[in-house]
Tab-separated table of C-alpha atoms in Angstrom:
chain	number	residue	atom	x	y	z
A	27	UNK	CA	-19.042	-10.682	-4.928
A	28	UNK	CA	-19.692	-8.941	-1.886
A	29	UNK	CA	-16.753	-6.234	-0.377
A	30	UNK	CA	-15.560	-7.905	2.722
A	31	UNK	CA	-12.350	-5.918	4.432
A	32	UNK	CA	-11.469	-6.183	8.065
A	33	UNK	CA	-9.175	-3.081	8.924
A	34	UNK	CA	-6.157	-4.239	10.649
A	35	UNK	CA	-4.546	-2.428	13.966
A	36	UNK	CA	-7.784	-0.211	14.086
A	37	UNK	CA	-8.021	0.849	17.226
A	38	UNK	CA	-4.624	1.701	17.475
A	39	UNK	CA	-4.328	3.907	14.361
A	40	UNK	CA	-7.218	5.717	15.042
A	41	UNK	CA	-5.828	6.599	18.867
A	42	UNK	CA	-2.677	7.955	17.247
A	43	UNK	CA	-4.508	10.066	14.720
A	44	UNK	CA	-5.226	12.372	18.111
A	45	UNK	CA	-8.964	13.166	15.901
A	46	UNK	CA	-10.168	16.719	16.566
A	47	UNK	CA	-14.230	16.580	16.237
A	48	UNK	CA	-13.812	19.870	13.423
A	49	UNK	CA	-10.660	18.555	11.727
A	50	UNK	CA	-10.259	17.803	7.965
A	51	UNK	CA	-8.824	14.469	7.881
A	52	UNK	CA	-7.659	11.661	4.822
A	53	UNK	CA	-8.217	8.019	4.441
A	54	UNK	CA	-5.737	7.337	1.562
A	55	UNK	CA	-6.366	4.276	1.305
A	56	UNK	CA	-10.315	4.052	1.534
A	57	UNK	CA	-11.212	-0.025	0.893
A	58	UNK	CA	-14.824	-0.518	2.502
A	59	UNK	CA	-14.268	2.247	4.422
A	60	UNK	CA	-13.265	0.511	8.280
A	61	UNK	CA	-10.673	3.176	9.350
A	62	UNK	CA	-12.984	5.636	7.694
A	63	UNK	CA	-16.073	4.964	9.360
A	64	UNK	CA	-14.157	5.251	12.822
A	65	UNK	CA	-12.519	8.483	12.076
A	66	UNK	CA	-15.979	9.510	11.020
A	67	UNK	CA	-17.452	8.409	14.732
A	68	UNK	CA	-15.584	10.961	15.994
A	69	UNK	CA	-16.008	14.035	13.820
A	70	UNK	CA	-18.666	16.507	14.217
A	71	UNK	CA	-20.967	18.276	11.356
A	72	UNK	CA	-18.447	20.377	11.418
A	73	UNK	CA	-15.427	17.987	10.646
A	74	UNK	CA	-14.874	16.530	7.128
A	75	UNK	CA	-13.339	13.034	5.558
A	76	UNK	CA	-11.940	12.844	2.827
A	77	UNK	CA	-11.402	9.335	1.222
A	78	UNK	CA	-9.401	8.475	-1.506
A	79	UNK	CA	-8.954	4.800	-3.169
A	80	UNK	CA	-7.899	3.710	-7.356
A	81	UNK	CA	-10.740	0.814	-6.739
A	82	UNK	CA	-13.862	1.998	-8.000
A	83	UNK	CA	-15.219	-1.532	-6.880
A	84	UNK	CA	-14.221	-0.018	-3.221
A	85	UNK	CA	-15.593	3.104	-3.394
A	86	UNK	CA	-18.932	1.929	-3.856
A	87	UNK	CA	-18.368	-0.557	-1.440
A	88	UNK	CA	-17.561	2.043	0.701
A	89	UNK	CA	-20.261	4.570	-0.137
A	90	UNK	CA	-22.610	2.103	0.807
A	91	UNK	CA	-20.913	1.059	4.281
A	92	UNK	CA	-20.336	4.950	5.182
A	93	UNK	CA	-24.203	5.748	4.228
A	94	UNK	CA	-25.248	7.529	7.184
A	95	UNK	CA	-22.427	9.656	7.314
A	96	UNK	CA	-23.055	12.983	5.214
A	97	UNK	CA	-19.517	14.788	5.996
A	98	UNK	CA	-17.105	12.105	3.877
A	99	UNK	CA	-15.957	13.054	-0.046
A	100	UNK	CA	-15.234	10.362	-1.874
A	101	UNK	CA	-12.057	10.635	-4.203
A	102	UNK	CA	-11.603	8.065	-7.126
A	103	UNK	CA	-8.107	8.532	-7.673
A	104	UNK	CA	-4.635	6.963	-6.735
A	105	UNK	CA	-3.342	8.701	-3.091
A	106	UNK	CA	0.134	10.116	-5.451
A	107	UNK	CA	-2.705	13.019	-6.878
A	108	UNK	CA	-3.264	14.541	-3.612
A	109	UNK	CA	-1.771	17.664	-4.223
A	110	UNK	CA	-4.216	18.287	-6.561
A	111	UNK	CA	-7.368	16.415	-4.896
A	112	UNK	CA	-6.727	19.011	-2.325
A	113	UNK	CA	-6.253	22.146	-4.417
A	114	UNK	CA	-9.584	20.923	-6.206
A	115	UNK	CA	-11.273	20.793	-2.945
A	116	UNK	CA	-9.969	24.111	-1.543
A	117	UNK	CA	-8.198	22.817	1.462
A	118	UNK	CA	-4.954	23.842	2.223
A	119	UNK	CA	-3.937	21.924	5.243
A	120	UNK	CA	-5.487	19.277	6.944
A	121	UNK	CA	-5.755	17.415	10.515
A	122	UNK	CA	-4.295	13.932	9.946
A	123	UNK	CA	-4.050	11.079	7.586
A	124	UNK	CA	-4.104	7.177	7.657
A	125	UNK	CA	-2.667	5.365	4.667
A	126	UNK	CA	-3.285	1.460	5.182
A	127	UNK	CA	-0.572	-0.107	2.058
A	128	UNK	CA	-1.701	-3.336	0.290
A	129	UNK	CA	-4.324	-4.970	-0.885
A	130	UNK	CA	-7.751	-5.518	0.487
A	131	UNK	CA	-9.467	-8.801	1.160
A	132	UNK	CA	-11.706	-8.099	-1.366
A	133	UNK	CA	-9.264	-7.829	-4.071
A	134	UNK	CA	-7.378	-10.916	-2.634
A	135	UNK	CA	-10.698	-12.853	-2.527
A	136	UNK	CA	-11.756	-12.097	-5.805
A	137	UNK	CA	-10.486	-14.770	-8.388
A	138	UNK	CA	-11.190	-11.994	-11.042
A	139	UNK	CA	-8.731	-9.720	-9.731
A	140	UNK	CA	-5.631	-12.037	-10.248
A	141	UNK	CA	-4.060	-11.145	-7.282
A	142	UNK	CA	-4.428	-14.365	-5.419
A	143	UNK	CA	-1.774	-17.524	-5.567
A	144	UNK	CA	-4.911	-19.633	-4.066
A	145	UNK	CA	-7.546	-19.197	-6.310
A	146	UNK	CA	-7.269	-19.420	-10.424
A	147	UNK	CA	-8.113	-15.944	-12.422
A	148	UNK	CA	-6.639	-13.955	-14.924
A	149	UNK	CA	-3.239	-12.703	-14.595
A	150	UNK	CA	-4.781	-9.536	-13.822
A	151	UNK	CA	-3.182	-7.520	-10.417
A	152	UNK	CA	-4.378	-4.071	-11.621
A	153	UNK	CA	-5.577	-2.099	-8.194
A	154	UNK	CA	-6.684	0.384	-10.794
A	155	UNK	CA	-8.237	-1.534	-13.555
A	156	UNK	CA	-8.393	1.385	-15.811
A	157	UNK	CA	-4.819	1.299	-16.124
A	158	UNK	CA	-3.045	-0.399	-18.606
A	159	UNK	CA	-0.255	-2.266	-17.707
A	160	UNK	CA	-0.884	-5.824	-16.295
A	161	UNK	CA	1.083	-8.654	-14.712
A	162	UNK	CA	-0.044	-10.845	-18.208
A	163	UNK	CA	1.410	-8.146	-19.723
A	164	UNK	CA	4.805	-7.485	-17.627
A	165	UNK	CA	5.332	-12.033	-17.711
A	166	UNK	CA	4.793	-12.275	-21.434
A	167	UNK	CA	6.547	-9.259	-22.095
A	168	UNK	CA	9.097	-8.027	-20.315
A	169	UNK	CA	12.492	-9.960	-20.922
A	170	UNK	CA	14.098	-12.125	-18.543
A	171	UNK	CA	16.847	-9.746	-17.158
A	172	UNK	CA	13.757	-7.402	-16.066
A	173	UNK	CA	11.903	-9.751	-14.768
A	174	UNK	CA	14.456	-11.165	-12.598
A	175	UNK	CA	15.398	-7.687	-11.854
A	176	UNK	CA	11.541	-7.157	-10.377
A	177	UNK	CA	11.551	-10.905	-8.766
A	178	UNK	CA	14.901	-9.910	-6.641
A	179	UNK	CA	14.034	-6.684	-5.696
A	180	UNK	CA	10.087	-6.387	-5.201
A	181	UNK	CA	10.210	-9.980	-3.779
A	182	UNK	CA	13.389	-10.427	-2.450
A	183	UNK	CA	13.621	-13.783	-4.460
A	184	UNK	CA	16.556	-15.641	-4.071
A	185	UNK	CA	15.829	-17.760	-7.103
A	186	UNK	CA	14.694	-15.524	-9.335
A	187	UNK	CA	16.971	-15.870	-11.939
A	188	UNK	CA	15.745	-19.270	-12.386
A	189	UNK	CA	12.226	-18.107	-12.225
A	190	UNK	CA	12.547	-15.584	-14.856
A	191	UNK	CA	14.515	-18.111	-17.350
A	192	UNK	CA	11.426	-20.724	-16.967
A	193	UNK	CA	9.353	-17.923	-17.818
A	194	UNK	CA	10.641	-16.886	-20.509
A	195	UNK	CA	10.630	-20.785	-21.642
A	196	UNK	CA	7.689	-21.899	-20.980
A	197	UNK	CA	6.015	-18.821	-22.705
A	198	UNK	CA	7.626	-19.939	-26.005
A	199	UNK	CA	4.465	-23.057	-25.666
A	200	UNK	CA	2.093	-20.707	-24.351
A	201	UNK	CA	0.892	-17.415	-23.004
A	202	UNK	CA	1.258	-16.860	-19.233
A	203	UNK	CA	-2.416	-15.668	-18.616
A	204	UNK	CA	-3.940	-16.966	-15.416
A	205	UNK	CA	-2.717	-17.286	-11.814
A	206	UNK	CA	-2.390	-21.017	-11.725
A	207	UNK	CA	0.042	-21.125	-14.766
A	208	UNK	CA	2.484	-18.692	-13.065
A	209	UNK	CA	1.660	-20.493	-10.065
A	210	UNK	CA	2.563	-23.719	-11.525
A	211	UNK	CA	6.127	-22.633	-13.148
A	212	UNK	CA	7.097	-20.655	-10.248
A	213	UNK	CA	6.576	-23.871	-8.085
A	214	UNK	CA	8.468	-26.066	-10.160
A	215	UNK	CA	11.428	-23.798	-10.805
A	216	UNK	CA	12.000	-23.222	-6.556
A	217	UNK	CA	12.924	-26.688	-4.424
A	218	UNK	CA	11.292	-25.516	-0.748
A	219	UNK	CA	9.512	-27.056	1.236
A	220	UNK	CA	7.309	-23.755	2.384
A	221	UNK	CA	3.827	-23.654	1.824
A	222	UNK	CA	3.297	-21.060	-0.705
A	223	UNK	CA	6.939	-20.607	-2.719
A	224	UNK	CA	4.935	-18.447	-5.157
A	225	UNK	CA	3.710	-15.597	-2.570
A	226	UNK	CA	7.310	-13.602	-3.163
A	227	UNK	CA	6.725	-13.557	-7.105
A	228	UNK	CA	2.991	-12.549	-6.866
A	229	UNK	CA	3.918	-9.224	-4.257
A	230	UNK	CA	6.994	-8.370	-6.781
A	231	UNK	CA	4.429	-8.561	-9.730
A	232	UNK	CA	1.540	-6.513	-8.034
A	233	UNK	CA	4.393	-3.804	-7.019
A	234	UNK	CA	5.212	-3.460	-10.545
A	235	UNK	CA	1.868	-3.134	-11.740
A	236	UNK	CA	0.732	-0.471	-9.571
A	237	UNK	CA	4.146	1.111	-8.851
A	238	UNK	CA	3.160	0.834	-5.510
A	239	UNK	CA	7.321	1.880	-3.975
A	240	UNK	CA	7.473	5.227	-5.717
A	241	UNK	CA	4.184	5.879	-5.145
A	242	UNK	CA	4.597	5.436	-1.424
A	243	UNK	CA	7.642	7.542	-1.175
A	244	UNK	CA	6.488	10.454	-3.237
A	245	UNK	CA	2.984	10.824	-1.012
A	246	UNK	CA	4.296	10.589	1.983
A	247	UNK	CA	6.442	14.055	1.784
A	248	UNK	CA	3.196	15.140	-0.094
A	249	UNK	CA	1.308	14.587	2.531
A	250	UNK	CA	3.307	15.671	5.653
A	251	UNK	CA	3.585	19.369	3.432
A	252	UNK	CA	-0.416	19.089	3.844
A	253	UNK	CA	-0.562	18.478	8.013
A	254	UNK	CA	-1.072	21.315	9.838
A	255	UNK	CA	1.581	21.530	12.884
A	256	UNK	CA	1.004	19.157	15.815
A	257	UNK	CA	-0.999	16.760	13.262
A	258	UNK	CA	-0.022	13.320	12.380
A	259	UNK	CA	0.256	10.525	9.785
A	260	UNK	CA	-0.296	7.214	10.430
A	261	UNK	CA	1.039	4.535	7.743
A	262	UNK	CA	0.058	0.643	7.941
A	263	UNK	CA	2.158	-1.618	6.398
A	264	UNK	CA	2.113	-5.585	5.202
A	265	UNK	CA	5.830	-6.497	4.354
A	266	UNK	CA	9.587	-5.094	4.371
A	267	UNK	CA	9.899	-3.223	1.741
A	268	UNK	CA	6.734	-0.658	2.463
A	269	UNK	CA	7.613	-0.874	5.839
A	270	UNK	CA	11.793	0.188	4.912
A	271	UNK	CA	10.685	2.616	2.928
A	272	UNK	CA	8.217	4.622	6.187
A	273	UNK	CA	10.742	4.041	8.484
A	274	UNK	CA	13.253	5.704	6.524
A	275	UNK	CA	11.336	8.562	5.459
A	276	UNK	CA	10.260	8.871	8.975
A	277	UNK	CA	13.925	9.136	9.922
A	278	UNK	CA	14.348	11.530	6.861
A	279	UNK	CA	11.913	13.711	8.215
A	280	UNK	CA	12.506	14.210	11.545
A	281	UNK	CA	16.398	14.596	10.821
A	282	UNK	CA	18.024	18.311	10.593
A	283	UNK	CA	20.802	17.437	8.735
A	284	UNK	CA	20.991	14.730	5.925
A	285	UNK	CA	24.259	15.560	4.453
A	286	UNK	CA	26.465	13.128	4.730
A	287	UNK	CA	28.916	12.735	7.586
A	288	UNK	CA	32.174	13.138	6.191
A	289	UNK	CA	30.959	17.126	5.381
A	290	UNK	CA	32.636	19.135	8.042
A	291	UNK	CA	29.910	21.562	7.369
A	292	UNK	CA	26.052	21.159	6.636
A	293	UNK	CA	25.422	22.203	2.997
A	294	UNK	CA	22.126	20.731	2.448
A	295	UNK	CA	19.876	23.190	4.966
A	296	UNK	CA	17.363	20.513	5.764
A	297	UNK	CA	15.186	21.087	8.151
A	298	UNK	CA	13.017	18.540	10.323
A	299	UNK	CA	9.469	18.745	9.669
A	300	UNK	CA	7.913	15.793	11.283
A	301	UNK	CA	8.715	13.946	14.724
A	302	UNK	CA	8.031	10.155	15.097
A	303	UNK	CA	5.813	9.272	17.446
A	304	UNK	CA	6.194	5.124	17.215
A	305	UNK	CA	10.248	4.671	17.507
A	306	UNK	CA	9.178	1.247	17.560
A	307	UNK	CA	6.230	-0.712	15.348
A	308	UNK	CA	2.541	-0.712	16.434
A	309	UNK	CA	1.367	-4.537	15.303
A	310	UNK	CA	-1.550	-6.400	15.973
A	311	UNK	CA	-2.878	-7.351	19.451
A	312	UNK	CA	-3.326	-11.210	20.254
A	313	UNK	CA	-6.625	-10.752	20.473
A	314	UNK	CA	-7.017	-9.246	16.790
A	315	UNK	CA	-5.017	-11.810	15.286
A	316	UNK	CA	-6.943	-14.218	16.812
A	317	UNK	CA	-9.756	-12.738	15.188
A	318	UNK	CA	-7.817	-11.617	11.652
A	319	UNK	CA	-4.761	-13.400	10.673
A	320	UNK	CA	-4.108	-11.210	8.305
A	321	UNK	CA	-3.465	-8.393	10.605
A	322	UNK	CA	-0.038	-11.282	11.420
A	323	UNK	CA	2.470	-9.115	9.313
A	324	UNK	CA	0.414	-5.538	9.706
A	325	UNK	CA	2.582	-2.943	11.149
A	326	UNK	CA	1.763	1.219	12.304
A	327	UNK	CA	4.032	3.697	12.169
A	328	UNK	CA	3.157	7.468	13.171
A	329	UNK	CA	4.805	10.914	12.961
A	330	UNK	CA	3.820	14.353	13.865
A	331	UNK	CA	4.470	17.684	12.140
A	332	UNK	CA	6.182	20.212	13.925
C-alpha cells in the first residue's frame, strides 16, 4: 500500500520553528517525512535533520520521499529514547523540534494496521509492530474493571462501563480479533445517534497500546533540556487529552514557582525554562481544511527556551 500522509498546519509550524540554515533540528514524529522535507528546504549543507519515527513502514516511506536530501539521519526508534539518540549521535543541544502526535493516514488507511473503525483488519493498533502488546491482546485480556478504566479515561467514554461488561461477554463466544467485531459490540452496547459511537473506544485502545500519554509527557521535558536558548518546540496535536497534557506542561515550564499556593514560602526552587509563544492554539486555515479534513481537530502549540 502506498505511504500517503498530508502534514497538517505545515506552514505554520514550520514559521514558528524560527529555522536557522546551520541548525540541528528534530522531527519526532517523522511519518513520510512532510514537516521534514520543509525544515530540510531551509537548511544548508551545513544544517542537519534528524528524524525519528517507531514505524519502520514510515521510515522507508520517508527515506524515499526525502531522497535528495543528504543532511537528514534517520532514527528507528520511539521519540521517549532521545536522550540517548542524541548522546549516540554526539549532539548536545539542538535548534528546534516538531513533534506532530497521532497517527498517520497511512496507518489509518491501512486495514492491516487495525487502527481504523471504517475498514475491517486485525485488532492490531501497534505504531511499533515489534512490540508486544496489542489491542487483541488488552480486549481479550484485560478484565473488565481495566478496561473500563482505559475506555473512561483514554476516551472519555461515558458508557464505558457498559462497553467493558459486553466485552467481557461476548468474548466468552468468541475471541475479539478484528476491528469490525469490536466495532460491532461497541455499537450495540451505546444508544447515539452520532455517526461513529466507536471512534472514543478505538483512541482509548491505541493510547494503551503505545502508551502514547506518558510518553508525551516524559519527552517533552526531555526535549526542552536538549534546545539551546532562544530555540523552540513545536507540538501538534489531534484531541484533548494530548492537547491537556502540552498545554499544561507548557504552563509548567514557563512557571517559576509550582509549589502550591497555600506555601507562604517557595520550597520547590523551580525555575522557568521555556516561554510560550502560542497563549492561544494554532489550528488549521480554511483553506487547508478545505483541502485536508483531517487537519479539522489539529492543533500547534509552541514554546521557547530561555
Amino acid at each position: 500500500m502506498k505511504f500517503e500522509h498530508i502534514p497538517v498546519i505545515a506552514t505554520e509550524t514550520i514559521e514558528n520553528l524560527n529555522i536557522k540554515s546551520d541548525g540541528v533540528y528534530l522531527d519526532l514524529t517523522l511519518g513520510k517525512g512532510g514537516h521534514s522535507k520543509m525544515i530540510l528546504e531551509r537548511l544548508s549543507d551545513e544544517g542537519t535533520l534528524i528524524a525519528l519515527d517507531q514505524d519502520k513502514e514510515a521510515i522507508e516511506a520517508a527515506k524515499e520521499n526525502l531522497k535528495d536530501f543528504s543532511n537528514v539521519i534517520f532514527i528507528n526508534s520511539n521519540f521517549e529514547k532521545i536522550d540517548e539518540v542524541l548522546r549516540d549521535l554526539g549532539f548536545d543541544y539542538i535548534d528546534g523540534a516538531l513533534m506532530d502526535i497521532g497517527v498517520s493516514s497511512y496507518q489509518i488507511d491501512n486495514a492491516d494496521r487495525g487502527f481504523s473503525y471504517m475498514k475491517d483488519g486485525p485488532l492490531d493498533m501497534r505504531m511499533n509492530q515489534e512490540n508486544e502488546l496489542t489491542a487483541e491482546i488488552i480486549v481479550n485480556e484485560y478484565s473488565q474493571d481495566e478496561l473500563e478504566k482505559i475506555f473512561f479515561e483514554y476516551g472519555e467514554e461515558k458508557f464505558s462501563k457498559l462497553i467493558a461488561k459486553n466485552i467481557i461477554k461476548a468474548r466468552e463466544d468468541y475471541r475479539i480479533d478484528t476491528t469490525f467485531k469490536l466495532k460491532d459490540i461497541v455499537t450495540k452496547s451505546i444508544k447515539s445517534n452520532e455517526a461513529h459511537p466507536e471512534k472514543r473506544v478505538f483512541q482509548a485502545l491505541r493510547i494503551e497500546v503505545n502508551r502514547e500519554l506518558d510518553v508525551l509527557k516524559d519527552t517533552i521535558d526531555k526535549v526542552v533540556d536538549h534546545l539551546n536558548k532562544d530555540e523552540r518546540l513545536a507540538i501538534i496535536t489531534f484531541h484533548s487529552l494530548e492537547d491537556r497534557i502540552v498545554k499544561n506542561k507548557f504552563k509548567d515550564l514557563a512557571t517559576d514557582c509550582i509549589c502550591p499556593p497555600e506555601f507562604p514560602v517557595c520550597v520547590c526552587n523551580h525555575k522557568a525554562k521555556v516561554k510560550i509563544i502560542t497563549r492561544k492554539p494554532i489550528t488549521a486555515s480554511k483553506k487547508e481544511l478545505k483541502e485536508n479534513s483531517r487537519a479539522k481537530p489539529a492543533k500547534l502549540r509552541v514554546c521557547q527556551r530561555i
